[in-house]
GROMACS .gro file of C-alpha atoms in nm:
model
  100
    1GLU     CA    1  -4.965   0.424  -1.235
    2VAL     CA    2  -5.336   0.397  -1.168
    3VAL     CA    3  -5.510   0.299  -0.846
    4PHE     CA    4  -5.875   0.205  -0.884
    5LEU     CA    5  -6.132   0.308  -0.627
    6LEU     CA    6  -6.432   0.087  -0.548
    7PRO     CA    7  -6.642   0.310  -0.318
    8TYR     CA    8  -6.950   0.090  -0.283
    9ARG     CA    9  -7.206   0.175  -0.015
   10GLU     CA   10  -7.308  -0.191  -0.006
   11ALA     CA   11  -7.216  -0.499  -0.204
   12SER     CA   12  -7.242  -0.873  -0.170
   13GLN     CA   13  -6.954  -0.925  -0.412
   14SER     CA   14  -6.777  -0.733  -0.684
   15GLY     CA   15  -6.693  -0.854  -1.031
   16ALA     CA   16  -6.490  -0.533  -1.064
   17LEU     CA   17  -6.263  -0.639  -0.776
   18TYR     CA   18  -6.190  -0.979  -0.932
   19SER     CA   19  -6.144  -0.826  -1.279
   20LEU     CA   20  -5.893  -0.575  -1.144
   21LEU     CA   21  -5.718  -0.850  -0.951
   22ASN     CA   22  -5.700  -1.069  -1.262
   23HIS     CA   23  -5.541  -0.782  -1.456
   24GLY     CA   24  -5.286  -0.708  -1.183
   25ARG     CA   25  -5.420  -0.365  -1.091
   26ASN     CA   26  -5.403  -0.189  -0.755
   27PHE     CA   27  -5.730  -0.092  -0.593
   28ILE     CA   28  -5.875   0.041  -0.272
   29CYS     CA   29  -6.233  -0.019  -0.167
   30SER     CA   30  -6.509   0.021   0.086
   31ASP     CA   31  -6.527  -0.226   0.372
   32VAL     CA   32  -6.855  -0.385   0.265
   33GLY     CA   33  -6.960  -0.740   0.182
   34ASP     CA   34  -6.720  -0.957  -0.011
   35LEU     CA   35  -6.485  -0.665  -0.072
   36GLY     CA   36  -6.400  -0.625   0.296
   37SER     CA   37  -6.374  -1.000   0.348
   38PHE     CA   38  -6.149  -1.041   0.047
   39MET     CA   39  -5.918  -0.756   0.147
   40ARG     CA   40  -5.885  -0.870   0.509
   41GLY     CA   41  -5.837  -1.234   0.404
   42SER     CA   42  -5.564  -1.131   0.162
   43GLY     CA   43  -5.375  -0.910   0.408
   44LEU     CA   44  -5.482  -0.598   0.220
   45ASP     CA   45  -5.695  -0.444   0.493
   46GLY     CA   46  -5.480  -0.128   0.491
   47LEU     CA   47  -5.643  -0.053   0.156
   48LEU     CA   48  -5.995  -0.053   0.297
   49LEU     CA   49  -6.155   0.290   0.317
   50ARG     CA   50  -6.212   0.394   0.678
   51GLY     CA   51  -6.479   0.642   0.580
   52ARG     CA   52  -6.650   0.814   0.289
   53SER     CA   53  -6.419   1.111   0.245
   54ALA     CA   54  -6.127   1.234   0.041
   55GLY     CA   55  -5.916   1.199   0.355
   56ALA     CA   56  -5.994   0.826   0.373
   57VAL     CA   57  -5.883   0.785   0.011
   58ILE     CA   58  -5.561   0.975   0.079
   59GLU     CA   59  -5.496   0.759   0.386
   60CYS     CA   60  -5.520   0.445   0.169
   61LEU     CA   61  -5.299   0.596  -0.102
   62ASN     CA   62  -5.037   0.682   0.160
   63TYR     CA   63  -5.055   0.328   0.298
   64LEU     CA   64  -5.009   0.191  -0.054
   65GLN     CA   65  -4.704   0.408  -0.110
   66VAL     CA   66  -4.538   0.319   0.222
   67HIS     CA   67  -4.609  -0.056   0.193
   68ARG     CA   68  -4.582  -0.085  -0.186
   69GLU     CA   69  -4.354  -0.390  -0.202
   70ALA     CA   70  -4.537  -0.598   0.059
   71LEU     CA   71  -4.872  -0.511  -0.100
   72ARG     CA   72  -4.743  -0.605  -0.444
   73HIS     CA   73  -4.666  -0.954  -0.311
   74ARG     CA   74  -5.004  -0.980  -0.137
   75PHE     CA   75  -5.186  -0.879  -0.456
   76GLN     CA   76  -4.984  -1.136  -0.652
   77ASP     CA   77  -5.063  -1.409  -0.397
   78ALA     CA   78  -5.433  -1.325  -0.412
   79GLN     CA   79  -5.422  -1.320  -0.791
   80GLN     CA   80  -5.274  -1.671  -0.793
   81ARG     CA   81  -5.537  -1.799  -0.547
   82PHE     CA   82  -5.825  -1.658  -0.750
   83MET     CA   83  -5.709  -1.747  -1.101
   84TRP     CA   84  -5.969  -1.947  -1.292
   85ASP     CA   85  -5.743  -2.254  -1.312
   86ALA     CA   86  -5.694  -2.257  -0.935
   87MET     CA   87  -6.063  -2.199  -0.865
   88ALA     CA   88  -6.175  -2.463  -1.116
   89SER     CA   89  -5.947  -2.729  -0.970
   90GLU     CA   90  -6.084  -2.661  -0.619
   91MET     CA   91  -6.443  -2.670  -0.741
   92SER     CA   92  -6.400  -3.002  -0.917
   93SER     CA   93  -6.411  -3.181  -0.582
   94ILE     CA   94  -6.765  -3.053  -0.532
   95TYR     CA   95  -6.882  -3.247  -0.836
   96SER     CA   96  -6.681  -3.564  -0.793
   97THR     CA   97  -6.869  -3.876  -0.694
   98GLN     CA   98  -6.748  -4.158  -0.480
   99ASN     CA   99  -6.889  -4.506  -0.450
  100SER     CA  100  -6.957  -4.605  -0.093
   0.00000   0.00000   0.00000
């Protein structure tokens, strides 16, 4: 089993995060930009790095191991929310027109 590490110093958003999510992979990441917002909003904040050290990575890996089943469900829920079909259907309302 592989756990991906996204140790960005700064980021506005991450295509890597959404690609990993789409492929059902586990990942831990820095608490920056969209990554931190996504993880907190998805109940995955225990997988946010608390620092830039090997110890911070180990802390996240331990959290993943202890909470594996709950995190699996949270990753699956996030994957469903951010699938292209779900996103496209939500965005369609932006482009719809209504006669007043």
